[in-house]
Short mmCIF file of C-alpha atoms and ligand atoms in Angstrom, two decimals:
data_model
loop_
_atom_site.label_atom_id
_atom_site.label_comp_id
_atom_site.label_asym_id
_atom_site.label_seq_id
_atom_site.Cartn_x
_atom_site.Cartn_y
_atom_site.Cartn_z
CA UNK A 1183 125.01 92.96 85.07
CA UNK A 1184 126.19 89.93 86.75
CA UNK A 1185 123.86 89.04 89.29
CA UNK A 1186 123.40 85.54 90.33
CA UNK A 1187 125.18 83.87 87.20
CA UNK A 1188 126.33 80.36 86.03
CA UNK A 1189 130.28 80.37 85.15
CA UNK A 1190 132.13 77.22 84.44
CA UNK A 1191 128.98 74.90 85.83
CA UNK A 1192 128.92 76.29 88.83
CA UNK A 1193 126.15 79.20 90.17
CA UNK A 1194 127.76 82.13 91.53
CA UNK A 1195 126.19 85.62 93.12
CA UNK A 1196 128.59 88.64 91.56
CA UNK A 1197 132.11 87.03 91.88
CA UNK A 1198 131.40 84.68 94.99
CA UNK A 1199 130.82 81.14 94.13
CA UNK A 1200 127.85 80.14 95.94
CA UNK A 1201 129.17 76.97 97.48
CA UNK A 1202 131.92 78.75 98.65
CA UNK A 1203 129.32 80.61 100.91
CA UNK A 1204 127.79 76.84 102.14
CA UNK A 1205 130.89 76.14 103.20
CA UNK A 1206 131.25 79.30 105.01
CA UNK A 1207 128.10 80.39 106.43
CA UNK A 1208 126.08 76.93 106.12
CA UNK A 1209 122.61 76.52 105.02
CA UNK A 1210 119.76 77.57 105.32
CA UNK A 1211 121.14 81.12 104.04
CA UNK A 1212 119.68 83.75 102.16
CA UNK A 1213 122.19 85.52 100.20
CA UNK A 1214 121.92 88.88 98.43
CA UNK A 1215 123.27 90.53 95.33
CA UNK A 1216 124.18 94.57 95.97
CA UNK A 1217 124.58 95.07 92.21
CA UNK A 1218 120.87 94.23 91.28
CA UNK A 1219 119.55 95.84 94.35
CA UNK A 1220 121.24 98.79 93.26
CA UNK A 1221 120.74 98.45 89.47
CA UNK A 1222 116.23 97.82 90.46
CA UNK A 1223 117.16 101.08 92.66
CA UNK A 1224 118.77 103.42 90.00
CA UNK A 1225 116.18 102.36 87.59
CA UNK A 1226 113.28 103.54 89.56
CA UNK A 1227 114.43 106.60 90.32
CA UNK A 1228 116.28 107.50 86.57
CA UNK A 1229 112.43 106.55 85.58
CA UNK A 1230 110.77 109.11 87.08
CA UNK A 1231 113.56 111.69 87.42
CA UNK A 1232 111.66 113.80 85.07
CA UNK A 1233 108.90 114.14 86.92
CA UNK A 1234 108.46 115.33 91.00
CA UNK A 1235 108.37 112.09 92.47
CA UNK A 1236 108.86 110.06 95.77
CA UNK A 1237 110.17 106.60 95.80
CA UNK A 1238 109.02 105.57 99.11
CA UNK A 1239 110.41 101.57 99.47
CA UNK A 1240 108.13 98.91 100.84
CA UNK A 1241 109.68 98.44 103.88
CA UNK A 1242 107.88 94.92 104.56
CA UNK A 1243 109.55 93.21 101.23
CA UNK A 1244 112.88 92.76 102.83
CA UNK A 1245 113.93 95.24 106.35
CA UNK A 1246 117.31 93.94 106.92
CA UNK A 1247 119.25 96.99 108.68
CA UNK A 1248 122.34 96.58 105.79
CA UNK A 1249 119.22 96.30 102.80
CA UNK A 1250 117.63 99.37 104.14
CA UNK A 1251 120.74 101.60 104.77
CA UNK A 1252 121.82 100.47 101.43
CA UNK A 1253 118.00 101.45 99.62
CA UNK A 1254 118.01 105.01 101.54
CA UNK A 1255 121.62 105.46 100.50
CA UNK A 1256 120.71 104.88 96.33
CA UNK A 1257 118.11 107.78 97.59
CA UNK A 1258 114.83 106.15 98.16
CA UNK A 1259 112.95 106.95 101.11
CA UNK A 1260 109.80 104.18 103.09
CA UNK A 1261 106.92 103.19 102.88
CA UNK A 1262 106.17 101.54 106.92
CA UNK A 1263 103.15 99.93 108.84
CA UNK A 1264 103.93 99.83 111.97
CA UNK A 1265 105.90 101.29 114.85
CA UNK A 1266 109.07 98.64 114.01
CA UNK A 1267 109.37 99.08 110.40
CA UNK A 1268 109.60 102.86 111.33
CA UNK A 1269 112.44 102.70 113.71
CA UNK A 1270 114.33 99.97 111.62
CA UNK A 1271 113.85 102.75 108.55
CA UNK A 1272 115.12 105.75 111.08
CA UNK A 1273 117.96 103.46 112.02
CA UNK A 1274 119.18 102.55 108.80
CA UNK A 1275 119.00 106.46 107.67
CA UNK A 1276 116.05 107.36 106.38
CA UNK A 1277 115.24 110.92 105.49
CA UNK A 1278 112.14 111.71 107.25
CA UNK A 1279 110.55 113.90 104.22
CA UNK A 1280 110.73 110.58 102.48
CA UNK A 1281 108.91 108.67 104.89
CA UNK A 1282 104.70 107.55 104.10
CA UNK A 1283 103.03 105.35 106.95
CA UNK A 1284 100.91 103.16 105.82
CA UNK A 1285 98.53 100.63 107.49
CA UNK A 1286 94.91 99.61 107.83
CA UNK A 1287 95.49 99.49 111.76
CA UNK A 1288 97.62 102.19 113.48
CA UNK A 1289 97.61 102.38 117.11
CA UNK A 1290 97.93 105.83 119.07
CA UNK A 1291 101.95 104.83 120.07
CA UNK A 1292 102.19 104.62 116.02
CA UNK A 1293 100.07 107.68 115.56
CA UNK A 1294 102.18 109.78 117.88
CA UNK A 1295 105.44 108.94 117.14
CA UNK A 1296 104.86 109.53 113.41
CA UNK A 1297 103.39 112.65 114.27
CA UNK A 1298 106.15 113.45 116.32
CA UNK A 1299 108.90 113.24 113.96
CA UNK A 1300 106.77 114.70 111.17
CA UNK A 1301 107.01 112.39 108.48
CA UNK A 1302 105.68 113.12 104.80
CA UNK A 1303 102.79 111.16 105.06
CA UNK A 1304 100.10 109.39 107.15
CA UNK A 1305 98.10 107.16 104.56
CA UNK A 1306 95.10 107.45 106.22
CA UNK A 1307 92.01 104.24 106.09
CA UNK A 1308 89.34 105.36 108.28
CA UNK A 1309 87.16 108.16 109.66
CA UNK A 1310 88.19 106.83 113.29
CA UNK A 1311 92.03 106.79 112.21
CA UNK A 1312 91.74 110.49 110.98
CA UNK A 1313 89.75 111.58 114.52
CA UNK A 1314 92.43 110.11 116.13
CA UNK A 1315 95.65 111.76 114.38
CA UNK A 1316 92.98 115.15 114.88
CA UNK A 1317 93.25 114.31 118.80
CA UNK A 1318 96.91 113.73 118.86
CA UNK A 1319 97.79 116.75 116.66
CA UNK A 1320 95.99 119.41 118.81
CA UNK A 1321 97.51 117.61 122.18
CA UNK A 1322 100.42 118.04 120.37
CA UNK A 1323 100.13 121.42 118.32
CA UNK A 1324 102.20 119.92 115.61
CA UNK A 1325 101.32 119.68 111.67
CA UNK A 1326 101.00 116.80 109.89
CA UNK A 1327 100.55 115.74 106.45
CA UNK A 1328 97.86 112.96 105.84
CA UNK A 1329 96.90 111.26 102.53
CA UNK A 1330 93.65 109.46 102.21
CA UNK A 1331 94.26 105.68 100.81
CA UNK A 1332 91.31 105.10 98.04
CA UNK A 1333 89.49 101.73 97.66
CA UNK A 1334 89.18 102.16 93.86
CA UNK A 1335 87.57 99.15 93.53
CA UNK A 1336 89.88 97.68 90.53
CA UNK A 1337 90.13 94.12 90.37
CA UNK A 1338 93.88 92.93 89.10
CA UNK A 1339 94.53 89.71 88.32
CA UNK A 1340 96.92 88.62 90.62
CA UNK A 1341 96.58 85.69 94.00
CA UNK A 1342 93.83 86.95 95.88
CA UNK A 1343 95.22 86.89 99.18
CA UNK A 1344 97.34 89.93 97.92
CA UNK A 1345 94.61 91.58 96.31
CA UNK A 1346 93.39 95.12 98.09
CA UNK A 1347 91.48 97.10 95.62
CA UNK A 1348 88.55 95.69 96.05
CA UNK A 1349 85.60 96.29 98.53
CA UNK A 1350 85.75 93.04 99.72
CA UNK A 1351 89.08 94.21 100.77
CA UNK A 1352 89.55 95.82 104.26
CA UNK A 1353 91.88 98.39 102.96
CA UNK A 1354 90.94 102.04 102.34
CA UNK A 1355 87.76 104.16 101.86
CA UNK A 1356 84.87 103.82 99.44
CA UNK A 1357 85.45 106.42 97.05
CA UNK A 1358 82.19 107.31 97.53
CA UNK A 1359 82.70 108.39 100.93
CA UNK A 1360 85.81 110.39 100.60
CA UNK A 1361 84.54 113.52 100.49
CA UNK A 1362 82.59 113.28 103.95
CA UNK A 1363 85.62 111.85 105.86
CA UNK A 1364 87.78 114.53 104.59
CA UNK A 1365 85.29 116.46 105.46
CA UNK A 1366 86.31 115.62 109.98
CA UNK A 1367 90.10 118.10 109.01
CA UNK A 1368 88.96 120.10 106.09
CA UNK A 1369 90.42 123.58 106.73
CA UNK A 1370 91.93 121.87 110.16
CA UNK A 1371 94.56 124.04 112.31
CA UNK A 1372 97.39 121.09 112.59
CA UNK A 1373 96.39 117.87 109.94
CA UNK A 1374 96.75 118.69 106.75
CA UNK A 1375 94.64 116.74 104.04
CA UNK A 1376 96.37 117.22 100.83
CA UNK A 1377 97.13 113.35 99.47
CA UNK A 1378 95.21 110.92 97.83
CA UNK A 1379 96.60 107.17 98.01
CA UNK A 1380 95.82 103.78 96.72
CA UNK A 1381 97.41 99.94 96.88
CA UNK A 1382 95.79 97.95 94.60
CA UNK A 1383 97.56 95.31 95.03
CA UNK A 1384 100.92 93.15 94.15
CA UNK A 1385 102.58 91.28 92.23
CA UNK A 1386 100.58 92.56 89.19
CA UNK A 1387 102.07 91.92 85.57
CA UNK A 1388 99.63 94.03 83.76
CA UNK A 1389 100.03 97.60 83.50
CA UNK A 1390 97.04 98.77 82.46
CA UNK A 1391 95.62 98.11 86.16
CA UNK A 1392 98.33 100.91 87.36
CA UNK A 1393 97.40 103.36 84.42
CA UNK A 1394 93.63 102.98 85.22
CA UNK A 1395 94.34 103.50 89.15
CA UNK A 1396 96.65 106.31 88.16
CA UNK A 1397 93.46 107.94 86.24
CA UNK A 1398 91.00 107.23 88.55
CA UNK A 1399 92.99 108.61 91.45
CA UNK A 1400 93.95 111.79 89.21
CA UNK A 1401 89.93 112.34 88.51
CA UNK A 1402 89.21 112.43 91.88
CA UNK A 1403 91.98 114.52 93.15
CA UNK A 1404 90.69 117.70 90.80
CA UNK A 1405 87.37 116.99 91.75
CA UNK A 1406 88.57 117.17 95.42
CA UNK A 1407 90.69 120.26 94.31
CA UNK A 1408 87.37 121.97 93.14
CA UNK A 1409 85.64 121.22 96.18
CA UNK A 1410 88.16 123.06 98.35
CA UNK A 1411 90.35 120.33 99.46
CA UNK A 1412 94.29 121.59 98.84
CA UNK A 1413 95.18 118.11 97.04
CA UNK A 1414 99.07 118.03 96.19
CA UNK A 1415 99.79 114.63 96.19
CA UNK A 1416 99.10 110.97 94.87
CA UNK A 1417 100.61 108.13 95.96
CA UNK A 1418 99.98 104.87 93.90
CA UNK A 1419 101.10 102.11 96.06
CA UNK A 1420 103.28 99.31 94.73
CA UNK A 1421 102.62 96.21 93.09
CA UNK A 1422 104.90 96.11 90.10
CA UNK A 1423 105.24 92.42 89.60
CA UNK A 1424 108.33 90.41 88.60
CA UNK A 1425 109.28 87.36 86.99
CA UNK A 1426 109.14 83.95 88.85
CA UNK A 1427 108.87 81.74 86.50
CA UNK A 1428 110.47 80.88 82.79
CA UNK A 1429 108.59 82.29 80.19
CA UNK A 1430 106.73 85.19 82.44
CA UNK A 1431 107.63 88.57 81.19
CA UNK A 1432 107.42 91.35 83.93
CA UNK A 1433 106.91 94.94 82.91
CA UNK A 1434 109.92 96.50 82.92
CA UNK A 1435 110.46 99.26 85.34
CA UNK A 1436 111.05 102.04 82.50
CA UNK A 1437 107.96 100.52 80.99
CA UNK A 1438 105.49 100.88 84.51
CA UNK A 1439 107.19 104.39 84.64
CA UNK A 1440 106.03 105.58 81.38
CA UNK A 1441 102.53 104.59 81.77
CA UNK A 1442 101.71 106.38 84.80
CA UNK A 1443 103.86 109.45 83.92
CA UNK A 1444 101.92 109.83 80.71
CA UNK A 1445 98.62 110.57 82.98
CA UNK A 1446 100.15 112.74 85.45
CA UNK A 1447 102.40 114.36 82.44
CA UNK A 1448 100.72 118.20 83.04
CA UNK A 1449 99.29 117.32 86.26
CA UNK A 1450 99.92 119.80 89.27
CA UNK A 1451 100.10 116.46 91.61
CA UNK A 1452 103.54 115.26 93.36
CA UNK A 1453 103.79 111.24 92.56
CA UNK A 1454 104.71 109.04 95.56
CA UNK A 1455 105.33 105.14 94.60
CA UNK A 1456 106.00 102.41 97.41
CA UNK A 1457 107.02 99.30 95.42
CA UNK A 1458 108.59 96.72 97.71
CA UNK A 1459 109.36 93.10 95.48
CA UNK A 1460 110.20 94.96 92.22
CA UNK A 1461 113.16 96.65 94.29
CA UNK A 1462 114.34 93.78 96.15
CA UNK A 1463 112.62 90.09 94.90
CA UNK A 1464 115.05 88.90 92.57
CA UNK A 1465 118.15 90.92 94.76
CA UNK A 1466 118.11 87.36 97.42
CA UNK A 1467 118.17 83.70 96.85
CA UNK A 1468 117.70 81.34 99.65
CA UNK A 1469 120.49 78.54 99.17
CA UNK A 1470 120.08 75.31 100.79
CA UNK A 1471 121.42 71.96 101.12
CA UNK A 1472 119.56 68.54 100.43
CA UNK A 1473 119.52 66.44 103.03
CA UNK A 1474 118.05 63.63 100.92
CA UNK A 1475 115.56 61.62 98.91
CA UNK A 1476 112.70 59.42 99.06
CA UNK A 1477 109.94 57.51 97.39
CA UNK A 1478 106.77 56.61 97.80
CA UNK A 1479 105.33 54.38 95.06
CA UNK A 1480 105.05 56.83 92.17
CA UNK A 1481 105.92 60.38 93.75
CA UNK A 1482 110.06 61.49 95.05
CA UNK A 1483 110.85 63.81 97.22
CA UNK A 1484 113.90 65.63 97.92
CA UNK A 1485 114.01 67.16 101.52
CA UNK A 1486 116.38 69.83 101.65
CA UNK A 1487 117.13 71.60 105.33
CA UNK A 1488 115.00 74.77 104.61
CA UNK A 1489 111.54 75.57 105.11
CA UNK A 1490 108.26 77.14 104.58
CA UNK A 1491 109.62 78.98 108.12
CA UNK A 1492 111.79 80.16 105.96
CA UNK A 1493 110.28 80.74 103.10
CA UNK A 1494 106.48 80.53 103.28
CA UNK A 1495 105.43 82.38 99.89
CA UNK A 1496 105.07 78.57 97.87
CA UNK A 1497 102.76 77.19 100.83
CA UNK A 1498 100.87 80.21 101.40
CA UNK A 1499 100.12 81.27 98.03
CA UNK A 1500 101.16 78.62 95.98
CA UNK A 1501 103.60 80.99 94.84
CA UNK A 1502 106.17 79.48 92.18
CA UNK A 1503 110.07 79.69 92.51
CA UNK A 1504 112.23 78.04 90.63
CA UNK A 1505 114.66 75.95 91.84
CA UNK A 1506 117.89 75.18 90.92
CA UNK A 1507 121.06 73.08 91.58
CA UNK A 1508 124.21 74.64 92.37
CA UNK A 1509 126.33 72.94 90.37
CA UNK A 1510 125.43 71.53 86.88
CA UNK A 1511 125.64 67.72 86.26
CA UNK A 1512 124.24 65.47 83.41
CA UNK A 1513 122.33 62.94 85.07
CA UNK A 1514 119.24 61.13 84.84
CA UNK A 1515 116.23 63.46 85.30
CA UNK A 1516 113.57 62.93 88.36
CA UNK A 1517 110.32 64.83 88.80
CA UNK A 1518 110.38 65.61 92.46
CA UNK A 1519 108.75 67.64 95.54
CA UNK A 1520 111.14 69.82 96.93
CA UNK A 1521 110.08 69.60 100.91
CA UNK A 1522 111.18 71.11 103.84
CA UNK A 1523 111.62 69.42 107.70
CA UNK A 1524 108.19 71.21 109.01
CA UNK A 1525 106.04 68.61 109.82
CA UNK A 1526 103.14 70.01 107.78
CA UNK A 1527 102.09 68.64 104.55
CA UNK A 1528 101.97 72.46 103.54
CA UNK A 1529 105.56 72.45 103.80
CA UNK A 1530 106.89 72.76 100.20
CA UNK A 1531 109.25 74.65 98.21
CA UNK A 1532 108.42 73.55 95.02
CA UNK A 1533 105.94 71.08 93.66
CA UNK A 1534 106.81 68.41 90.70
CA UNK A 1535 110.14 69.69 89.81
CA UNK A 1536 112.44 68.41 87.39
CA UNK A 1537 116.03 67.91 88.70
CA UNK A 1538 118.80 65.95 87.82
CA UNK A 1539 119.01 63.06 89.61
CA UNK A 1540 119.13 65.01 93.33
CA UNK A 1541 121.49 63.48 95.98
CA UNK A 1542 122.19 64.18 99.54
CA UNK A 1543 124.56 67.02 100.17
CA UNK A 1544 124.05 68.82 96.74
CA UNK A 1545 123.04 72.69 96.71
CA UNK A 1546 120.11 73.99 95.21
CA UNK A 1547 119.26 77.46 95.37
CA UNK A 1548 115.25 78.98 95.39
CA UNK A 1549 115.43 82.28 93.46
CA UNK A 1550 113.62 85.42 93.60
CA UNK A 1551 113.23 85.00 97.40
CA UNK A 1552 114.54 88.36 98.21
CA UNK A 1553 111.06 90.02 99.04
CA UNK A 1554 108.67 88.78 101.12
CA UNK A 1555 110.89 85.63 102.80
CA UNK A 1556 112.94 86.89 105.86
CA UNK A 1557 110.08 89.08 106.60
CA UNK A 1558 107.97 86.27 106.35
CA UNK A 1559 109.75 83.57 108.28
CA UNK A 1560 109.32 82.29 111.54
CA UNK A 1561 110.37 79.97 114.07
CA UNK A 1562 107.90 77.42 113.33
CA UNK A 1563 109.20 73.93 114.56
CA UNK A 1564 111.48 75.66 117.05
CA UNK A 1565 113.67 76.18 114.25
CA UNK A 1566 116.58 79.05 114.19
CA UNK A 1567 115.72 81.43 111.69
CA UNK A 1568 118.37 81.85 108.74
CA UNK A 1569 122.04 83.72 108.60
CA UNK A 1570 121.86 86.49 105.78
CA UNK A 1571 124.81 87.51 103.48
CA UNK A 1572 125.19 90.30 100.72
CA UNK A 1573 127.49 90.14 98.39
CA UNK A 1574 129.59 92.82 96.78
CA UNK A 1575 132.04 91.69 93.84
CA UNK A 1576 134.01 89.64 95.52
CA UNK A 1577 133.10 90.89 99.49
CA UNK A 1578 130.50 89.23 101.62
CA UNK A 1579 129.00 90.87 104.56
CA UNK A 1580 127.21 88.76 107.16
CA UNK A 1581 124.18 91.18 107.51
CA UNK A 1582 122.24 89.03 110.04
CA UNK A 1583 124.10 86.12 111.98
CA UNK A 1584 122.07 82.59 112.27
CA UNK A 1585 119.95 82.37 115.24
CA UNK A 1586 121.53 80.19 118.11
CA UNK A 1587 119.06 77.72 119.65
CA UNK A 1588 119.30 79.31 123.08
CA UNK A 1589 118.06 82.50 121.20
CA UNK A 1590 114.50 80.74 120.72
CA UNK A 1591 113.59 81.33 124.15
CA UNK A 1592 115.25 84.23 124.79
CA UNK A 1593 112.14 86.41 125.69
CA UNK A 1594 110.51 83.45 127.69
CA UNK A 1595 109.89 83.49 131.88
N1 LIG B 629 102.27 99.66 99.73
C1 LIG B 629 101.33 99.06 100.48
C2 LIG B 629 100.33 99.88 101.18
C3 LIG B 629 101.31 97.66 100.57
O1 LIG B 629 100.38 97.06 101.31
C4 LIG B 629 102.30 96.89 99.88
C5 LIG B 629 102.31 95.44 99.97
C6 LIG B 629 103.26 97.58 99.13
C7 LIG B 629 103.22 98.96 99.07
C8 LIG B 629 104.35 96.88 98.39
O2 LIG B 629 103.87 96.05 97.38
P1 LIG B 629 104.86 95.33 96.34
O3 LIG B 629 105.51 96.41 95.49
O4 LIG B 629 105.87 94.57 97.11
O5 LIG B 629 103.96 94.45 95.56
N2 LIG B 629 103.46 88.72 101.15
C9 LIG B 629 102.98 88.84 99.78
C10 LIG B 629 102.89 90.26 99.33
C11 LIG B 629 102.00 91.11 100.22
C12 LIG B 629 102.05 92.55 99.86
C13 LIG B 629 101.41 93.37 100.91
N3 LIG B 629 101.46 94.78 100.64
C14 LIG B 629 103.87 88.01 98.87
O6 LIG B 629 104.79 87.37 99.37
O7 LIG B 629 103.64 87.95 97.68
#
């Protein structure tokens, strides 16, 4: 696989040379590879084609129109939160039997349209979430499926701001009280309780926190079985971590496959997974130009012209990308901060970096940005948020244009 590759010292996506795309489209851009998009797709679902299972996509990782239509076209279906990441999954042509709704926090517009188009699953968190889908479903006399979302109260080892299995956590119910919420739509005419679910949490390199999940969430769905409750189906969130930096080793897809299919190997439950960075993370760099560097006694810095706007995963969770000139050159090495424009010290793309000699008008690239940055980024500073380009062999497609400065207050009176 090609991918984002260097080829005669120069850094190319698939067969486009990436400062080829500068010159075209300018910088800030995010660009994205098809072929490992597609290659993270087929491999999720050739690694659990043996057993009945649902890849439901993370909608939230990355929800560009052209990235979703592409994901639902490889044959995944979505996982959404909210009324927006539904429609942009509908639009880009999702099949509704392959749609889960997730979400701590669903309003009655969210509830009812859901409901309405009867999608696979409403992920339920709450007792007052599932006596409100019981309300809309009678108004409505139409079925729907819900799942209930587990806290199993497994503690991964990943930042804690993306954390959720815990109790601490907002995010699902106390497995002890399970049985007495399901208990408000057991035997119900229209809502139909037959899922268990659980997120424990992302970005998580160890897969022994998905096996135990996977157990504990089997466990509980014969004991719910044996207490009359027709349980069918277990969804196991995402999470699946990746590889940021050098030296960290991600479990490979076939790898996180193989330990949860060996517990629900002879199981009589359907498996639904919603990973979101795994599919699309290292499918999108953001490329960006350096406007130029400075010093201040004993530290450099090397402001380039994007942004935690842009790209807010390094100032919000510390999170390490590497970065990485364009073009190769032997020079004199610096150790430098990597800073955006925002006037926040915050504003970071990388901390202490080693880079050969960086000089105004060179490219570097922050990879890995694929999940989790447009969906992140903002128009902090008044800044226009970034164009977006995926690349195909040797074809580009501008899959979002670069916001215009006019368009910043295009919804303001
Ligand atoms: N399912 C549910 C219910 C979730 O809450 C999430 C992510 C996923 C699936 C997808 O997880 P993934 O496979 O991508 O790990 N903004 C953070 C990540 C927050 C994840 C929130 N939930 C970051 O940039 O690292």
């Amino acid at each position: 696989m090609q991918g984002f590759h260097l080829k005669n010292g120069s850094f190319y996506c698939e067969s486009v040379e990436l400062e080829e795309l500068a010159k075209e489209f300018g910088t800030p851009l995010y660009i994205y590879s098809e072929e490992v998009l597609k290659n993270n797709c087929q491999q999720f679902l050739n690694s659990f084609s043996a057993y009945p299972t649902k890849i439901c996509y993370a909608v939230k990782a990355n929800y560009n129109l052209s990235i979703l239509k592409k994901i639902f076209q490889f044959g995944m279906g979505a996982d959404v939160v909210s009324i927006g990441e539904l429609e942009r999954a509908i639009k880009s042509g999702v099949s509704l039997d392959k749609v889960v709704f997730s979400g701590v926090g669903k309003t009655k517009e969210e509830l009812d349209r859901a409901i309405s188009l009867g999608i696979a699953s409403l992920n339920v968190e709450s007792s007052f979430e599932l006596e409100l889908i019981k309300q809309i479903s009678e108004q409505k006399k139409q079925n729907i499926s819900v799942a209930l979302r587990i806290n199993p109260n497994i503690d991964v080892k990943t930042n804690p701001y993306i954390a959720t299995g815990l109790y601490e956590t907002k995010f699902g119910i106390p497995d002890e009280d399970l049985e007495s919420v399901a208990e408000i739509v057991k035997g119900h005419r229209f809502v139909q309780f037959e899922g268990l679910a659980c997120h424990i949490g992302s970005q998580i390199m160890e897969l022994k926190s998905f096996e135990l999940a996977a157990k504990r969430l089997v466990d509980l769905a014969y004991r719910m079985k044996e207490r009359g409750f027709p349980i069918r189906r277990i969804d196991l969130g995402g999470g699946l971590g990746i590889s940021y930096q050098q030296g960290q080793i991600a479990p490979s897809i076939r790898n996180y496959a193989e330990s949860i299919l060996k517990v629900f190997r002879d199981t009589p439950f359907e498996l639904v997974l919603e990973p979101g960075r795994s599919v699309v993370g290292a499918a999108g760099v953001l490329l960006t130009t350096i406007l130029g560097t400075k010093k201040h006694k004993n530290r450099h810095f090397t402001i380039v012209d994007a942004a935690m706007n842009d790209l807010i995963r390094p100032c919000l969770y510390e999170a390490y990308h590497e970065i990485v000139p364009v073009k190769a050159k032997a020079a004199p090495e610096v150790i430098t901060d990597v800073v955006g424009p925002v006037c926040e010290t915050g504003d970071f793309l990388g901390l202490s970096r080693t880079l050969a000699s960086p000089s105004s008008g060179e490219l570097l690239f922050i990879k890995n940005a694929g999940a989790y940055g447009t969906t992140m980024s903002s128009n902090y500073n008044a800044r226009p948020r970034c164009a977006e380009v995926l690349v195909s062999g040797n074809e580009v497609t501008v899959i979002r244009r670069r916001e215009s400065v006019a368009e910043l207050w295009h919804h303001e009176i």
